Structures are given as C-alpha cells and as structure tokens.
mmCIF file of C-alpha atoms in Angstrom:
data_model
loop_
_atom_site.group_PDB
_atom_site.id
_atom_site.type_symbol
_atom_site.label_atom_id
_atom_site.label_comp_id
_atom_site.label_asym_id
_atom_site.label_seq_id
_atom_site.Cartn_x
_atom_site.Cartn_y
_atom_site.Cartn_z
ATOM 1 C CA UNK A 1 87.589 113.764 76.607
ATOM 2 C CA UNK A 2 86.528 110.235 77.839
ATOM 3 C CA UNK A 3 87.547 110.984 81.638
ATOM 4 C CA UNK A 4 88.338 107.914 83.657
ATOM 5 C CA UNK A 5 87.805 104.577 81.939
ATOM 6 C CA UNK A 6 87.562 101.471 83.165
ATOM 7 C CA UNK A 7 87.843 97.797 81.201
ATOM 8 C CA UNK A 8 86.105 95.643 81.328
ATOM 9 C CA UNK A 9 82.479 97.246 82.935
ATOM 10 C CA UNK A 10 81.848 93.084 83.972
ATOM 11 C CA UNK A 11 83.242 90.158 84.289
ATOM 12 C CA UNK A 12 82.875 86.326 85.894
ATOM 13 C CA UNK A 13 86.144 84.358 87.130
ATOM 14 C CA UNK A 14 86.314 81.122 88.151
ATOM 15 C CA UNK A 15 88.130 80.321 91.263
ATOM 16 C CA UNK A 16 92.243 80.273 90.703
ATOM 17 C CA UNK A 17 92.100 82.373 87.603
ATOM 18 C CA UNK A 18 93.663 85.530 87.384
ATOM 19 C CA UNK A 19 92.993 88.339 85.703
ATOM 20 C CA UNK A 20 93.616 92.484 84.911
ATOM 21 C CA UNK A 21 91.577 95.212 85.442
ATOM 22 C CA UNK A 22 92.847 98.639 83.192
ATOM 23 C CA UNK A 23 91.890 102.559 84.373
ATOM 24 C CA UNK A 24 92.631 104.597 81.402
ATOM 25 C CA UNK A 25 92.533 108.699 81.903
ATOM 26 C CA UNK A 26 93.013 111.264 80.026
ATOM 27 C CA UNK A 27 93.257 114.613 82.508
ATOM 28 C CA UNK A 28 96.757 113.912 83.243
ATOM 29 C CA UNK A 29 96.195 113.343 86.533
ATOM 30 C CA UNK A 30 98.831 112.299 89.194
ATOM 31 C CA UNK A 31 97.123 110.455 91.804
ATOM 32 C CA UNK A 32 94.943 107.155 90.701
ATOM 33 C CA UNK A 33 93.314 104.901 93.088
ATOM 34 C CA UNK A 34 91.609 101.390 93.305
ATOM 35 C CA UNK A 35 88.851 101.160 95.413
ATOM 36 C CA UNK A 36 86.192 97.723 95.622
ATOM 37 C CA UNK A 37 82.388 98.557 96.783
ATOM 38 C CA UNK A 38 80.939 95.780 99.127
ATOM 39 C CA UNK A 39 77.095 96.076 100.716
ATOM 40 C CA UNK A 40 77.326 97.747 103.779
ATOM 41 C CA UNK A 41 81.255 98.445 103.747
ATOM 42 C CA UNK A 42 81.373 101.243 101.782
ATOM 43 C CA UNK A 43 84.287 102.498 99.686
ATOM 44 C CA UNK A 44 87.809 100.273 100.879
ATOM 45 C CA UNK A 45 90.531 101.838 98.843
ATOM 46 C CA UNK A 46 93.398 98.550 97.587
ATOM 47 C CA UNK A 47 95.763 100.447 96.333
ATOM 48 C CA UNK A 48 96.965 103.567 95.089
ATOM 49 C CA UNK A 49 99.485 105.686 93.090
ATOM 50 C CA UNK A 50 101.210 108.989 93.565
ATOM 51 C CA UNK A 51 102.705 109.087 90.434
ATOM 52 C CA UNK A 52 104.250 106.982 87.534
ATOM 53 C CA UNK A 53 106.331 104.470 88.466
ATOM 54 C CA UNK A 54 104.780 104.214 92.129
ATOM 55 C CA UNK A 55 102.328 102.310 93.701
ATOM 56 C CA UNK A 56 101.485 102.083 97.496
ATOM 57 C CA UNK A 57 99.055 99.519 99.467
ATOM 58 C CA UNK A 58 95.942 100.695 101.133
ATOM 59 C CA UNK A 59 93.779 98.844 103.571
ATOM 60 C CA UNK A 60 92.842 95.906 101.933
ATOM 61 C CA UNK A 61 95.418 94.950 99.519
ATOM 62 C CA UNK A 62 96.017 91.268 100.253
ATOM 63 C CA UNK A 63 95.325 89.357 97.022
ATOM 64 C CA UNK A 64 95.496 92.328 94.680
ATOM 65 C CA UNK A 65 98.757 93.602 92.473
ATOM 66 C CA UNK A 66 99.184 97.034 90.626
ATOM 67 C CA UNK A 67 101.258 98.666 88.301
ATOM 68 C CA UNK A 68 101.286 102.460 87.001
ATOM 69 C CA UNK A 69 103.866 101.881 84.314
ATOM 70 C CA UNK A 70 102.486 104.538 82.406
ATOM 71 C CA UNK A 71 100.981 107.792 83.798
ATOM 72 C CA UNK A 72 97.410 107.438 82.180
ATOM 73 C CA UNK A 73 97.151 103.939 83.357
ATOM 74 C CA UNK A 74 96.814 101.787 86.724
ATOM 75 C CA UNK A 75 96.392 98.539 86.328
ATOM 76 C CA UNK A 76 94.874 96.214 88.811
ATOM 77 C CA UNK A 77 95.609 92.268 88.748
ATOM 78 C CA UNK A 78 94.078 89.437 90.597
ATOM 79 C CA UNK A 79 96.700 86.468 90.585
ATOM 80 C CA UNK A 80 94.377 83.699 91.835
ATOM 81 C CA UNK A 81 91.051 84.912 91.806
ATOM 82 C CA UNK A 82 88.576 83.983 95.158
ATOM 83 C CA UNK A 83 84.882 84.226 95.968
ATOM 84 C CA UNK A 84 85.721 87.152 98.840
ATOM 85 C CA UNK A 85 86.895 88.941 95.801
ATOM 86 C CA UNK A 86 83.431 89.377 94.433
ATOM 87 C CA UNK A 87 82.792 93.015 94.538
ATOM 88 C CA UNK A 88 82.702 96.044 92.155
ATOM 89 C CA UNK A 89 85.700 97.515 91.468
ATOM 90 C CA UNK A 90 86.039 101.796 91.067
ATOM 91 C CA UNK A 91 89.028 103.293 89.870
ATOM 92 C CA UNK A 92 89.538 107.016 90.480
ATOM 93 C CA UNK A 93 92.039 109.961 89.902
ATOM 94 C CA UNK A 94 92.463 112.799 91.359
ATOM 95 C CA UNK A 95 94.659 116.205 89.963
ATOM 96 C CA UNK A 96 96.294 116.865 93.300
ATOM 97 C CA UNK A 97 95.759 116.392 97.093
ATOM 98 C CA UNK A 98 92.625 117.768 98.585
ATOM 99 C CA UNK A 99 91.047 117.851 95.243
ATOM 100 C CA UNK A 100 87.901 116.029 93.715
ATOM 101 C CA UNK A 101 88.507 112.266 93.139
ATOM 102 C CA UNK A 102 86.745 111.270 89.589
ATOM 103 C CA UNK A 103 86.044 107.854 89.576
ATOM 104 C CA UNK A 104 85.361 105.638 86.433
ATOM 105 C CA UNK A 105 81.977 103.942 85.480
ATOM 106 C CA UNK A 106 83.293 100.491 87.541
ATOM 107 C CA UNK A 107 84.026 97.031 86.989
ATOM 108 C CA UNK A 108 81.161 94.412 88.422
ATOM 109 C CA UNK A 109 83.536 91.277 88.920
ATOM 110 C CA UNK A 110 82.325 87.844 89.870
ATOM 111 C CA UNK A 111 84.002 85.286 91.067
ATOM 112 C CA UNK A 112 82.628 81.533 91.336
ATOM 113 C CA UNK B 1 94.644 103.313 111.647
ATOM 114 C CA UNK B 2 92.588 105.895 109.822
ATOM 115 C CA UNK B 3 87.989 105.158 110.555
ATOM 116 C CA UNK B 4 85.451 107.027 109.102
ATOM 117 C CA UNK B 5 82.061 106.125 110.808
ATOM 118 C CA UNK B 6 79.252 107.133 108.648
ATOM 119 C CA UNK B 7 75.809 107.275 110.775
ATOM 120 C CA UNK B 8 72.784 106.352 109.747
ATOM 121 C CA UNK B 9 73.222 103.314 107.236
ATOM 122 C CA UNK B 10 69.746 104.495 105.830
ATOM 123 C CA UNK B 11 67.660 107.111 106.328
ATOM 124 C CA UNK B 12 63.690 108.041 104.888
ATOM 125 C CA UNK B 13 62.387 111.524 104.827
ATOM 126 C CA UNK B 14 59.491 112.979 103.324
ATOM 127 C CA UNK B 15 59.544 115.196 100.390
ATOM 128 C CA UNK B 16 60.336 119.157 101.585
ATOM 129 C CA UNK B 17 61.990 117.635 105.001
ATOM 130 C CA UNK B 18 65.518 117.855 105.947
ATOM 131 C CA UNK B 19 68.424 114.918 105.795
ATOM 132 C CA UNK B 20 71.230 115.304 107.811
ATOM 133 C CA UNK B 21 74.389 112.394 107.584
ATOM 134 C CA UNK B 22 76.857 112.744 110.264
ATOM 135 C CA UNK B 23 80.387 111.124 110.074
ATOM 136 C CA UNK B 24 83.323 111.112 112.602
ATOM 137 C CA UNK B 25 87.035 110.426 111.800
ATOM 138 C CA UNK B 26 89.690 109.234 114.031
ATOM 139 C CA UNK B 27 92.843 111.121 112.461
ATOM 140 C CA UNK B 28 93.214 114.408 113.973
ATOM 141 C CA UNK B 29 95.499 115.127 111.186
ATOM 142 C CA UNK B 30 92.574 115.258 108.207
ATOM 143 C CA UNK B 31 92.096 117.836 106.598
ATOM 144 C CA UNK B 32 89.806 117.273 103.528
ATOM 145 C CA UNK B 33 86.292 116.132 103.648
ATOM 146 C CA UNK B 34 84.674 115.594 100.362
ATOM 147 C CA UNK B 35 81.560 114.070 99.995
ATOM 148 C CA UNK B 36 79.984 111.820 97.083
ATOM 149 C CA UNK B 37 76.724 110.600 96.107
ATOM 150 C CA UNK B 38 76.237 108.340 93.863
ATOM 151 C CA UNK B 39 73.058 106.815 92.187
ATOM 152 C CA UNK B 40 72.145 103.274 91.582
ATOM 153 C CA UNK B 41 73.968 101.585 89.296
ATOM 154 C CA UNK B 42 76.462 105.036 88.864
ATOM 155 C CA UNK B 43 79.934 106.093 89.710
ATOM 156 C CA UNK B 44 80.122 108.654 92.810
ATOM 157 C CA UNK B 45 80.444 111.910 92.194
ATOM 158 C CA UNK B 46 81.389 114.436 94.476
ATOM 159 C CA UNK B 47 78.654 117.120 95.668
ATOM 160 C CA UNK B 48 79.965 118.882 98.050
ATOM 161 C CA UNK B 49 83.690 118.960 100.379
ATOM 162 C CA UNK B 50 84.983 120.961 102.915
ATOM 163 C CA UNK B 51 88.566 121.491 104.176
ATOM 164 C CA UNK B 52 90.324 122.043 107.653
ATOM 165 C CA UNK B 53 90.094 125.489 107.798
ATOM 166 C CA UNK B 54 86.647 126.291 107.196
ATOM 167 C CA UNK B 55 84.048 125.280 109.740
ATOM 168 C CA UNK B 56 80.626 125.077 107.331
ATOM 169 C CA UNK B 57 80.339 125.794 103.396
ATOM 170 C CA UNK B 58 76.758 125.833 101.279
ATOM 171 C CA UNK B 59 75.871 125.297 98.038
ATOM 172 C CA UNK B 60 71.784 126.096 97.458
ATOM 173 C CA UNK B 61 70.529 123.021 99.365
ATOM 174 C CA UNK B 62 73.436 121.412 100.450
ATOM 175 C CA UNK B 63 75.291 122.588 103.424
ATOM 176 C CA UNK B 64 78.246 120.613 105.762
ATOM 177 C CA UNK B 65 79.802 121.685 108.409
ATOM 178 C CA UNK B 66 82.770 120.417 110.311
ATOM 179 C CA UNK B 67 83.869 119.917 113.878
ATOM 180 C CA UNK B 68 87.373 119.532 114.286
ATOM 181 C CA UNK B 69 87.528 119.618 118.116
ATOM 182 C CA UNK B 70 84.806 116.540 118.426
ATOM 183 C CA UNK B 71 86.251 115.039 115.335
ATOM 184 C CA UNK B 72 82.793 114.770 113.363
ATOM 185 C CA UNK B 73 81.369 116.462 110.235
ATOM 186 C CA UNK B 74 77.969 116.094 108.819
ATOM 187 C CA UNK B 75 76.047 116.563 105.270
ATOM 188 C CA UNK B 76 72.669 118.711 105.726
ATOM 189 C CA UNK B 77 70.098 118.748 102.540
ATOM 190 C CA UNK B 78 67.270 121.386 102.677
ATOM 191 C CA UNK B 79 64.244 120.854 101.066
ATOM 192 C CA UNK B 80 64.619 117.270 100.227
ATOM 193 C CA UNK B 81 63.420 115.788 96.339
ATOM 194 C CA UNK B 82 63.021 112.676 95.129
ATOM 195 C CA UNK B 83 66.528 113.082 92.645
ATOM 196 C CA UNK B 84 68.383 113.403 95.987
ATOM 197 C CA UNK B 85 67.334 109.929 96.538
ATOM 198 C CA UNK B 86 70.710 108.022 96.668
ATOM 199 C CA UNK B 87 73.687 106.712 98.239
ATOM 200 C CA UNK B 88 75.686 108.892 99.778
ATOM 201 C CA UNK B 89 79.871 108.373 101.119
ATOM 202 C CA UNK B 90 81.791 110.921 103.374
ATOM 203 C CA UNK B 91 85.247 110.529 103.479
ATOM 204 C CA UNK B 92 88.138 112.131 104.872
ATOM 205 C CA UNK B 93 91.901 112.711 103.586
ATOM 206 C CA UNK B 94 93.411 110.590 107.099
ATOM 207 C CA UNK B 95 97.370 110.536 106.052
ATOM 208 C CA UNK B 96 99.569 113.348 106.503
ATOM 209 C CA UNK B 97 102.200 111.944 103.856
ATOM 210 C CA UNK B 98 100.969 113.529 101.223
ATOM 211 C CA UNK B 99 99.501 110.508 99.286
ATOM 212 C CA UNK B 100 96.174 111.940 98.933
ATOM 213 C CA UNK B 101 94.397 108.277 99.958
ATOM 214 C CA UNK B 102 90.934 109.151 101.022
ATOM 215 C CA UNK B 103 89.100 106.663 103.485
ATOM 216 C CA UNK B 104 85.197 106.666 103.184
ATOM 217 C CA UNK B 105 82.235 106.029 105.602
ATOM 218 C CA UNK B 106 80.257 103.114 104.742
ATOM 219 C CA UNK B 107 77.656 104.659 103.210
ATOM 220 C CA UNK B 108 74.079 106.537 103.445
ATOM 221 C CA UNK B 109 71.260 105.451 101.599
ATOM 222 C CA UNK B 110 68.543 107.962 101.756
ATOM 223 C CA UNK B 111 65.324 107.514 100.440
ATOM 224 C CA UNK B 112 63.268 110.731 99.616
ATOM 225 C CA UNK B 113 59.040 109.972 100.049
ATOM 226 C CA UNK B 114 57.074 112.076 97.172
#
C-alpha cells in the first residue's frame, strides 16, 4: 500500500520546455489536488479534481494543465516551463470532503 | 475570494513552554479546519482538525479551538519538545460547492529551544 506517489521526486527544466508531473494512489480516493510550496506563501492549491473525468482550477492555475483520465491518477503538465514556476510541487487526495488530505512525498522542480 | 491568514510566520519557545498559532479565514461558510505539520524536507501530515460544529477538540498536547463568530481558530501545544519543532499550515475548507479545495495559511515555523 504505497499511498500517494509522486514522479519524479526532482527535476531541472530549462526555460520553454514542458513537462508532466504523475500522482499515483492507491486508496481509491475521489478528490486529488495539486498544490506548489513557495517560501513564505505557504500551500497555493493549482488545481484539483472531484472525480474521474473532472478537473477544476484553483487559485493559481495560470501556466499549469491537468488531467484525471483515470481515477488513481492526476496528472499535472507544464506547457512552457518559466523561472516563477520554480517551486515544489505536493499532490494530495483526500477520501471525501472534510476528511484528511494525504499528500505525496513532492516533486522539487527547477526551472532555469 | 477565500484568505487564510496564518499569524506568526515564526515563532521560538523554550522547551516545556506553550506555542499557540492563530489563523483567521474570510469565508463564513467554512466548515473544516485541519491542520498539518510537516518536517523539513517531509510531506505534511495532518495532526490535528476541527469542524464547524465543535468549538475546541484535544488530543494529549495538542488542543485547537475555533471561533466562528470572530472568524479565527488557533493551534495550542502544551509542553513543547524539540520533535514538535516544524512547520506548521492551518487551512480551512472555504467553498460551499462541495469540491473539498482546502486553502492554507502561509505557514508557522516553530522552533522548540532544548
């Protein structure tokens, strides 16, 4: 029972290139969530799902894409990659509202 | 739209003292406040949450209690170690459409003096 996964755990991008982040789980959880850590900021969540087949912007989703094709996954994609994108990235999923959130280990992305 | 303000940014108490973190929230409509620590270089992980309809829940030296008139809730550790040294996020469940989002404070970093 691996929980929430994320891949890769770090990465460097050079300006303009694009990339995918992948949150695997395996609790069959409904609600999945991307989230980017930044000094002093907090927690900002990007996007999030409520189920397959949905996906929903949150308060900083300029720049950012996401698909939940499949229930266990959310995928996160960066079309053309910028500096102000440097950040780590936390995925996290949650069973059903007002319930924990478990987040995965995170993604340290750089971009230069 | 939806704030959490998360007060103080850091905070450095003696071993055996008390911490408190207090957090407002600008939706009236919350009703979920979970909060996460989360060591350096780990994921968060929740400790401790509270909902709507109680006003203060405790487990051993964690307490928080919640103040839905004023709009603010806060995180109280007892007897303060040096493992509770850490980052630590409030958050609050700010949209009444059922999504679930949570919004989080911008963080606590306490630092626990042996």
């Amino acid at each position: 029972n691996a929980g929430v996964t994320q891949t890769p755990k770090f990465r460097v991008l050079k300006t303009g290139q694009s990339m995918t982040l992948l949150c695997a789980q395996d609790m069959n959880h409904e609600y999945m969530y991307w989230y980017r850590q930044d000094p002093g900021m907090g927690l900002r969540l990007i996007h999030y799902s409520v189920g397959e087949g949905t996906t929903a912007k949150g308060e900083v989703p300029d720049g950012y894409n996401v698909s939940r094709l499949k229930k266990q996954n959310f995928l996160l994609g960066l079309e053309s990659a910028a500096p102000s994108q440097t950040s780590v990235y936390f995925c996290a999923t949650s069973i059903m509202l007002n319930t924990e959130a478990f987040f995965g280990q995170g993604t340290r992305l750089t971009v230069v | 739209g939806e704030n959490v303000e998360q007060h103080p940014s850091t905070l450095s108490v003696q071993e055996g003292d008390s911490a408190v973190i207090k957090c407002t929230y600008s939706d009236s409509a919350s009703n979920y406040f979970p909060w996460y620590k989360q060591e350096l270089g780990k994921r968060p992980q929740l400790i401790i949450d509270i909902r709507s309809n109680v006003g203060e829940k405790k487990d051993q030296r964690i307490a928080v209690t919640l103040n839905k008139t004023a709009k603010h809730f806060s995180l109280h550790i007892t007897e303060t170690q040096p493992e509770d040294s850490a980052v630590y996020f409030c958050a609050a469940r700010a949209d009444s459409s059922n999504t679930g989002k949570l919004i989080f404070g911008q963080g606590t970093t306490l630092q626990v003096k042996p």
